[in-house]
């Protein structure tokens, strides 16, 4: 049997799941306004292993949500995943954060557009078909009334930016799913197991999160 620990910290949701052969057997997560990843992540990992009675040595891989998303959140998740992989001498798997979100949606027709809030009217987004295959690559885009004007299918919008999306995406074929706000480690289970079976691993030494945009630190203004 294959146990994989999944770590999702790309947004405000600090989420950890333990999966057995691609099925989630235990999950812990919390989404707080002030980002509690640094305080909660290691606690969740310890609690999950203890409650499931699975030893760290039983894990076959560590999977981490690679982004895009919060710079700080991604750094915490990836650093933790790398540390575990080094200590346990097991492989590292990375999973597309927006695909993790898309997996929460089940539709027969139309397209799924997961979005992660950036600044002002900007979002990180991608487009998936009903089978969760990516048909438009991840991008940082500024939403306008012309966004997705080339698409006539039903478009299902998910993520933490739905309220601001509603102000510009007003046509009838846009459908908002307010119950789906953040990615969760629960949906990582099947994705990470599929990558494990394909030996699709990352180089632990050199892997970096997918920030999509450069992280900029502004200089303090001179008085």
PDB file of C-alpha atoms in Angstrom:
ATOM      1  CA  UNK A   1       0.000   0.000   0.000  1.00  0.00           C
ATOM      2  CA  UNK A   2       1.123   3.534  -0.777  1.00  0.00           C
ATOM      3  CA  UNK A   3       0.798   6.273   1.831  1.00  0.00           C
ATOM      4  CA  UNK A   4       1.346   9.818   0.600  1.00  0.00           C
ATOM      5  CA  UNK A   5       1.199  12.943   2.753  1.00  0.00           C
ATOM      6  CA  UNK A   6      -0.315  15.908   0.878  1.00  0.00           C
ATOM      7  CA  UNK A   7       0.395  19.528   1.853  1.00  0.00           C
ATOM      8  CA  UNK A   8      -1.655  22.477   0.568  1.00  0.00           C
ATOM      9  CA  UNK A   9      -0.662  25.983   1.712  1.00  0.00           C
ATOM     10  CA  UNK A  10      -0.995  28.086  -1.440  1.00  0.00           C
ATOM     11  CA  UNK A  11      -3.898  30.159  -0.082  1.00  0.00           C
ATOM     12  CA  UNK A  12      -5.356  31.025   3.328  1.00  0.00           C
ATOM     13  CA  UNK A  13      -6.326  27.375   3.709  1.00  0.00           C
ATOM     14  CA  UNK A  14      -3.685  25.403   5.610  1.00  0.00           C
ATOM     15  CA  UNK A  15      -4.569  21.855   4.612  1.00  0.00           C
ATOM     16  CA  UNK A  16      -2.953  18.429   5.101  1.00  0.00           C
ATOM     17  CA  UNK A  17      -4.226  15.019   4.058  1.00  0.00           C
ATOM     18  CA  UNK A  18      -2.989  11.475   4.329  1.00  0.00           C
ATOM     19  CA  UNK A  19      -3.863   9.276   1.379  1.00  0.00           C
ATOM     20  CA  UNK A  20      -3.731   5.525   0.917  1.00  0.00           C
ATOM     21  CA  UNK A  21      -3.492   4.401  -2.720  1.00  0.00           C
ATOM     22  CA  UNK A  22      -4.914   7.722  -3.854  1.00  0.00           C
ATOM     23  CA  UNK A  23      -7.818   7.870  -1.404  1.00  0.00           C
ATOM     24  CA  UNK A  24      -7.888  10.382   1.447  1.00  0.00           C
ATOM     25  CA  UNK A  25      -8.126   8.626   4.796  1.00  0.00           C
ATOM     26  CA  UNK A  26      -7.684  11.678   7.019  1.00  0.00           C
ATOM     27  CA  UNK A  27      -7.598  15.433   6.491  1.00  0.00           C
ATOM     28  CA  UNK A  28      -7.072  18.474   8.685  1.00  0.00           C
ATOM     29  CA  UNK A  29      -7.387  22.056   7.527  1.00  0.00           C
ATOM     30  CA  UNK A  30      -8.176  25.566   8.652  1.00  0.00           C
ATOM     31  CA  UNK A  31      -8.649  28.804   6.722  1.00  0.00           C
ATOM     32  CA  UNK A  32      -8.000  31.905   8.785  1.00  0.00           C
ATOM     33  CA  UNK A  33      -7.797  35.525   7.765  1.00  0.00           C
ATOM     34  CA  UNK A  34      -4.298  36.024   9.121  1.00  0.00           C
ATOM     35  CA  UNK A  35      -2.621  32.923   7.630  1.00  0.00           C
ATOM     36  CA  UNK A  36      -1.830  30.357  10.328  1.00  0.00           C
ATOM     37  CA  UNK A  37       0.359  28.064   8.216  1.00  0.00           C
ATOM     38  CA  UNK A  38       3.520  28.474  10.281  1.00  0.00           C
ATOM     39  CA  UNK A  39       1.655  27.575  13.481  1.00  0.00           C
ATOM     40  CA  UNK A  40      -0.694  24.884  12.183  1.00  0.00           C
ATOM     41  CA  UNK A  41       1.098  22.943   9.449  1.00  0.00           C
ATOM     42  CA  UNK A  42       3.472  20.852  11.554  1.00  0.00           C
ATOM     43  CA  UNK A  43       0.777  20.318  14.179  1.00  0.00           C
ATOM     44  CA  UNK A  44      -1.609  18.965  11.542  1.00  0.00           C
ATOM     45  CA  UNK A  45       1.058  16.619  10.173  1.00  0.00           C
ATOM     46  CA  UNK A  46       1.830  15.213  13.621  1.00  0.00           C
ATOM     47  CA  UNK A  47      -1.855  14.820  14.490  1.00  0.00           C
ATOM     48  CA  UNK A  48      -2.702  13.074  11.222  1.00  0.00           C
ATOM     49  CA  UNK A  49       0.106  10.535  11.573  1.00  0.00           C
ATOM     50  CA  UNK A  50      -0.797   9.893  15.208  1.00  0.00           C
ATOM     51  CA  UNK A  51      -4.541   9.548  14.641  1.00  0.00           C
ATOM     52  CA  UNK A  52      -4.147   7.349  11.568  1.00  0.00           C
ATOM     53  CA  UNK A  53      -1.522   5.210  13.303  1.00  0.00           C
ATOM     54  CA  UNK A  54       0.742   5.588  10.294  1.00  0.00           C
ATOM     55  CA  UNK A  55       4.434   6.096  11.001  1.00  0.00           C
ATOM     56  CA  UNK A  56       6.442   8.665   9.128  1.00  0.00           C
ATOM     57  CA  UNK A  57       8.625   5.794   7.917  1.00  0.00           C
ATOM     58  CA  UNK A  58       5.545   4.294   6.219  1.00  0.00           C
ATOM     59  CA  UNK A  59       5.190   7.268   3.886  1.00  0.00           C
ATOM     60  CA  UNK A  60       6.200   6.653   0.283  1.00  0.00           C
ATOM     61  CA  UNK A  61       6.229  10.283  -0.847  1.00  0.00           C
ATOM     62  CA  UNK A  62       5.385  13.834   0.152  1.00  0.00           C
ATOM     63  CA  UNK A  63       3.199  15.907  -2.176  1.00  0.00           C
ATOM     64  CA  UNK A  64       2.985  19.684  -2.085  1.00  0.00           C
ATOM     65  CA  UNK A  65       0.763  22.161  -3.874  1.00  0.00           C
ATOM     66  CA  UNK A  66       3.207  24.091  -6.059  1.00  0.00           C
ATOM     67  CA  UNK A  67       1.211  27.251  -6.823  1.00  0.00           C
ATOM     68  CA  UNK A  68       0.405  29.784  -7.965  1.00  0.00           C
ATOM     69  CA  UNK A  69      -0.692  31.440  -4.756  1.00  0.00           C
ATOM     70  CA  UNK A  70       0.567  33.200  -1.664  1.00  0.00           C
ATOM     71  CA  UNK A  71       4.335  33.661  -1.679  1.00  0.00           C
ATOM     72  CA  UNK A  72       4.617  33.071   2.065  1.00  0.00           C
ATOM     73  CA  UNK A  73       2.199  30.161   2.060  1.00  0.00           C
ATOM     74  CA  UNK A  74       3.988  28.416  -0.778  1.00  0.00           C
ATOM     75  CA  UNK A  75       7.384  28.887   0.861  1.00  0.00           C
ATOM     76  CA  UNK A  76       6.159  27.341   4.103  1.00  0.00           C
ATOM     77  CA  UNK A  77       4.569  24.361   2.382  1.00  0.00           C
ATOM     78  CA  UNK A  78       7.482  23.634   0.071  1.00  0.00           C
ATOM     79  CA  UNK A  79      10.081  24.050   2.811  1.00  0.00           C
ATOM     80  CA  UNK A  80       8.189  21.619   5.036  1.00  0.00           C
ATOM     81  CA  UNK A  81       7.763  19.102   2.224  1.00  0.00           C
ATOM     82  CA  UNK A  82      11.444  19.268   1.311  1.00  0.00           C
ATOM     83  CA  UNK A  83      12.503  18.805   4.917  1.00  0.00           C
ATOM     84  CA  UNK A  84      10.370  15.701   5.259  1.00  0.00           C
ATOM     85  CA  UNK A  85      11.653  14.272   1.987  1.00  0.00           C
ATOM     86  CA  UNK A  86      15.276  14.795   3.068  1.00  0.00           C
ATOM     87  CA  UNK A  87      14.703  13.306   6.498  1.00  0.00           C
ATOM     88  CA  UNK A  88      12.726  10.289   5.286  1.00  0.00           C
ATOM     89  CA  UNK A  89      14.656   9.833   2.019  1.00  0.00           C
ATOM     90  CA  UNK A  90      11.469   9.694  -0.037  1.00  0.00           C
ATOM     91  CA  UNK A  91      10.481  11.504  -3.265  1.00  0.00           C
ATOM     92  CA  UNK A  92       8.819  14.883  -3.622  1.00  0.00           C
ATOM     93  CA  UNK A  93       5.706  15.327  -5.779  1.00  0.00           C
ATOM     94  CA  UNK A  94       4.331  18.710  -6.848  1.00  0.00           C
ATOM     95  CA  UNK A  95       0.707  19.312  -7.818  1.00  0.00           C
ATOM     96  CA  UNK A  96      -0.818  22.248  -9.701  1.00  0.00           C
ATOM     97  CA  UNK A  97      -2.812  24.327  -7.193  1.00  0.00           C
ATOM     98  CA  UNK A  98      -5.449  25.378  -9.730  1.00  0.00           C
ATOM     99  CA  UNK A  99      -5.977  21.768 -10.801  1.00  0.00           C
ATOM    100  CA  UNK A 100      -6.483  20.849  -7.150  1.00  0.00           C
ATOM    101  CA  UNK A 101      -9.241  23.469  -7.034  1.00  0.00           C
ATOM    102  CA  UNK A 102     -10.801  22.305 -10.311  1.00  0.00           C
ATOM    103  CA  UNK A 103     -11.089  18.745  -8.963  1.00  0.00           C
ATOM    104  CA  UNK A 104     -13.720  20.002  -6.510  1.00  0.00           C
ATOM    105  CA  UNK A 105     -16.132  20.685  -9.382  1.00  0.00           C
ATOM    106  CA  UNK A 106     -18.209  17.971 -11.061  1.00  0.00           C
ATOM    107  CA  UNK A 107     -20.013  19.041 -14.251  1.00  0.00           C
ATOM    108  CA  UNK A 108     -21.002  17.234 -17.437  1.00  0.00           C
ATOM    109  CA  UNK A 109     -20.686  20.214 -19.757  1.00  0.00           C
ATOM    110  CA  UNK A 110     -18.951  23.552 -19.770  1.00  0.00           C
ATOM    111  CA  UNK A 111     -15.574  24.670 -18.493  1.00  0.00           C
ATOM    112  CA  UNK A 112     -14.149  25.090 -14.994  1.00  0.00           C
ATOM    113  CA  UNK A 113     -12.183  28.253 -14.180  1.00  0.00           C
ATOM    114  CA  UNK A 114     -10.474  28.209 -10.782  1.00  0.00           C
ATOM    115  CA  UNK A 115      -9.167  31.592  -9.684  1.00  0.00           C
ATOM    116  CA  UNK A 116      -6.919  32.729  -6.859  1.00  0.00           C
ATOM    117  CA  UNK A 117      -7.194  36.346  -5.795  1.00  0.00           C
ATOM    118  CA  UNK A 118      -4.217  38.580  -6.495  1.00  0.00           C
ATOM    119  CA  UNK A 119      -4.235  42.371  -6.246  1.00  0.00           C
ATOM    120  CA  UNK A 120      -7.097  44.641  -7.239  1.00  0.00           C
ATOM    121  CA  UNK A 121      -8.816  43.050 -10.277  1.00  0.00           C
ATOM    122  CA  UNK A 122      -5.972  40.614 -10.929  1.00  0.00           C
ATOM    123  CA  UNK A 123      -6.311  36.860 -10.487  1.00  0.00           C
ATOM    124  CA  UNK A 124      -4.303  33.704 -11.100  1.00  0.00           C
ATOM    125  CA  UNK A 125      -6.407  31.436 -13.279  1.00  0.00           C
ATOM    126  CA  UNK A 126      -6.525  28.479 -15.644  1.00  0.00           C
ATOM    127  CA  UNK A 127      -9.268  26.696 -17.588  1.00  0.00           C
ATOM    128  CA  UNK A 128     -10.182  23.016 -17.298  1.00  0.00           C
ATOM    129  CA  UNK A 129     -12.636  20.779 -19.122  1.00  0.00           C
ATOM    130  CA  UNK A 130     -15.192  18.608 -17.243  1.00  0.00           C
ATOM    131  CA  UNK A 131     -12.591  15.812 -16.956  1.00  0.00           C
ATOM    132  CA  UNK A 132     -10.212  18.276 -15.268  1.00  0.00           C
ATOM    133  CA  UNK A 133      -7.814  18.408 -18.195  1.00  0.00           C
ATOM    134  CA  UNK A 134      -6.160  21.805 -18.498  1.00  0.00           C
ATOM    135  CA  UNK A 135      -7.095  23.511 -21.766  1.00  0.00           C
ATOM    136  CA  UNK A 136      -5.740  26.974 -20.972  1.00  0.00           C
ATOM    137  CA  UNK A 137      -2.471  27.432 -19.119  1.00  0.00           C
ATOM    138  CA  UNK A 138      -2.071  29.238 -15.812  1.00  0.00           C
ATOM    139  CA  UNK A 139      -1.917  32.995 -16.166  1.00  0.00           C
ATOM    140  CA  UNK A 140      -2.008  36.174 -14.153  1.00  0.00           C
ATOM    141  CA  UNK A 141      -4.774  38.258 -15.665  1.00  0.00           C
ATOM    142  CA  UNK A 142      -6.613  41.478 -14.954  1.00  0.00           C
ATOM    143  CA  UNK A 143     -10.351  40.815 -15.185  1.00  0.00           C
ATOM    144  CA  UNK A 144     -12.457  43.020 -17.451  1.00  0.00           C
ATOM    145  CA  UNK A 145     -15.847  42.754 -19.123  1.00  0.00           C
ATOM    146  CA  UNK A 146     -14.015  41.289 -22.129  1.00  0.00           C
ATOM    147  CA  UNK A 147     -12.443  38.414 -20.166  1.00  0.00           C
ATOM    148  CA  UNK A 148     -13.328  35.011 -21.668  1.00  0.00           C
ATOM    149  CA  UNK A 149     -15.388  36.718 -24.380  1.00  0.00           C
ATOM    150  CA  UNK A 150     -14.200  34.086 -26.860  1.00  0.00           C
ATOM    151  CA  UNK A 151     -15.865  31.315 -24.834  1.00  0.00           C
ATOM    152  CA  UNK A 152     -19.562  30.573 -25.273  1.00  0.00           C
ATOM    153  CA  UNK A 153     -19.774  27.486 -23.052  1.00  0.00           C
ATOM    154  CA  UNK A 154     -21.095  27.543 -19.499  1.00  0.00           C
ATOM    155  CA  UNK A 155     -18.196  28.778 -17.362  1.00  0.00           C
ATOM    156  CA  UNK A 156     -18.008  27.709 -13.721  1.00  0.00           C
ATOM    157  CA  UNK A 157     -16.013  30.166 -11.605  1.00  0.00           C
ATOM    158  CA  UNK A 158     -14.533  29.031  -8.289  1.00  0.00           C
ATOM    159  CA  UNK A 159     -12.090  30.538  -5.823  1.00  0.00           C
ATOM    160  CA  UNK A 160     -11.653  33.307  -3.294  1.00  0.00           C
ATOM    161  CA  UNK A 161     -12.252  36.186  -5.718  1.00  0.00           C
ATOM    162  CA  UNK A 162     -15.812  35.491  -6.789  1.00  0.00           C
ATOM    163  CA  UNK A 163     -17.314  38.670  -5.394  1.00  0.00           C
ATOM    164  CA  UNK A 164     -15.045  40.932  -7.422  1.00  0.00           C
ATOM    165  CA  UNK A 165     -15.482  38.673 -10.467  1.00  0.00           C
ATOM    166  CA  UNK A 166     -19.232  39.217 -10.362  1.00  0.00           C
ATOM    167  CA  UNK A 167     -18.745  42.933 -10.975  1.00  0.00           C
ATOM    168  CA  UNK A 168     -17.311  42.337 -14.473  1.00  0.00           C
ATOM    169  CA  UNK A 169     -18.251  38.772 -15.453  1.00  0.00           C
ATOM    170  CA  UNK A 170     -21.962  39.425 -15.761  1.00  0.00           C
ATOM    171  CA  UNK A 171     -23.085  37.386 -18.773  1.00  0.00           C
ATOM    172  CA  UNK A 172     -25.522  34.515 -18.306  1.00  0.00           C
ATOM    173  CA  UNK A 173     -23.013  31.768 -19.060  1.00  0.00           C
ATOM    174  CA  UNK A 174     -20.885  32.656 -16.021  1.00  0.00           C
ATOM    175  CA  UNK A 175     -21.842  30.498 -13.034  1.00  0.00           C
ATOM    176  CA  UNK A 176     -20.333  31.142  -9.603  1.00  0.00           C
ATOM    177  CA  UNK A 177     -19.900  28.369  -7.036  1.00  0.00           C
ATOM    178  CA  UNK A 178     -19.515  30.196  -3.698  1.00  0.00           C
ATOM    179  CA  UNK A 179     -19.113  26.960  -1.748  1.00  0.00           C
ATOM    180  CA  UNK A 180     -15.726  26.359  -3.401  1.00  0.00           C
ATOM    181  CA  UNK A 181     -13.303  28.999  -2.139  1.00  0.00           C
ATOM    182  CA  UNK A 182      -9.899  27.400  -1.482  1.00  0.00           C
ATOM    183  CA  UNK A 183      -7.875  24.412  -2.692  1.00  0.00           C
ATOM    184  CA  UNK A 184      -7.759  21.485  -0.276  1.00  0.00           C
ATOM    185  CA  UNK A 185      -5.300  18.658   0.291  1.00  0.00           C
ATOM    186  CA  UNK A 186      -8.271  16.307  -0.042  1.00  0.00           C
ATOM    187  CA  UNK A 187      -8.273  16.676  -3.842  1.00  0.00           C
ATOM    188  CA  UNK A 188      -4.499  16.289  -3.956  1.00  0.00           C
ATOM    189  CA  UNK A 189      -4.744  12.610  -3.035  1.00  0.00           C
ATOM    190  CA  UNK A 190      -5.679  11.187  -6.443  1.00  0.00           C
ATOM    191  CA  UNK A 191      -3.442  13.624  -8.309  1.00  0.00           C
ATOM    192  CA  UNK A 192      -0.346  12.874  -6.250  1.00  0.00           C
ATOM    193  CA  UNK A 193      -0.927   9.110  -6.420  1.00  0.00           C
ATOM    194  CA  UNK A 194      -1.170   9.276 -10.217  1.00  0.00           C
ATOM    195  CA  UNK A 195       2.168  11.097 -10.320  1.00  0.00           C
ATOM    196  CA  UNK A 196       3.662   8.566  -7.907  1.00  0.00           C
ATOM    197  CA  UNK A 197       2.701   5.685 -10.203  1.00  0.00           C
ATOM    198  CA  UNK A 198       4.362   7.507 -13.105  1.00  0.00           C
ATOM    199  CA  UNK A 199       7.520   8.259 -11.081  1.00  0.00           C
ATOM    200  CA  UNK A 200       6.853  11.923 -11.765  1.00  0.00           C
ATOM    201  CA  UNK A 201       9.025  13.357  -9.006  1.00  0.00           C
ATOM    202  CA  UNK A 202      10.751  16.674  -8.371  1.00  0.00           C
ATOM    203  CA  UNK A 203      14.406  17.289  -7.607  1.00  0.00           C
ATOM    204  CA  UNK A 204      14.249  17.987  -3.882  1.00  0.00           C
ATOM    205  CA  UNK A 205      17.381  20.125  -3.952  1.00  0.00           C
ATOM    206  CA  UNK A 206      16.304  22.470  -6.738  1.00  0.00           C
ATOM    207  CA  UNK A 207      12.500  22.515  -6.709  1.00  0.00           C
ATOM    208  CA  UNK A 208      10.910  25.936  -6.230  1.00  0.00           C
ATOM    209  CA  UNK A 209       7.243  26.911  -5.999  1.00  0.00           C
ATOM    210  CA  UNK A 210       5.480  28.249  -9.074  1.00  0.00           C
ATOM    211  CA  UNK A 211       5.015  31.870  -8.068  1.00  0.00           C
ATOM    212  CA  UNK A 212       3.889  32.913 -11.582  1.00  0.00           C
ATOM    213  CA  UNK A 213       5.070  36.466 -10.870  1.00  0.00           C
ATOM    214  CA  UNK A 214       8.298  37.676  -9.302  1.00  0.00           C
ATOM    215  CA  UNK A 215       8.019  38.478  -5.620  1.00  0.00           C
ATOM    216  CA  UNK A 216       8.768  42.137  -5.231  1.00  0.00           C
ATOM    217  CA  UNK A 217       9.958  43.785  -2.017  1.00  0.00           C
ATOM    218  CA  UNK A 218       9.411  47.499  -2.100  1.00  0.00           C
ATOM    219  CA  UNK A 219      12.071  49.810  -0.684  1.00  0.00           C
ATOM    220  CA  UNK A 220      11.073  51.966   2.247  1.00  0.00           C
ATOM    221  CA  UNK A 221      10.383  55.528   1.223  1.00  0.00           C
ATOM    222  CA  UNK A 222      12.994  58.080   2.121  1.00  0.00           C
ATOM    223  CA  UNK A 223      11.964  60.761   4.530  1.00  0.00           C
TER     224      UNK A 223
END
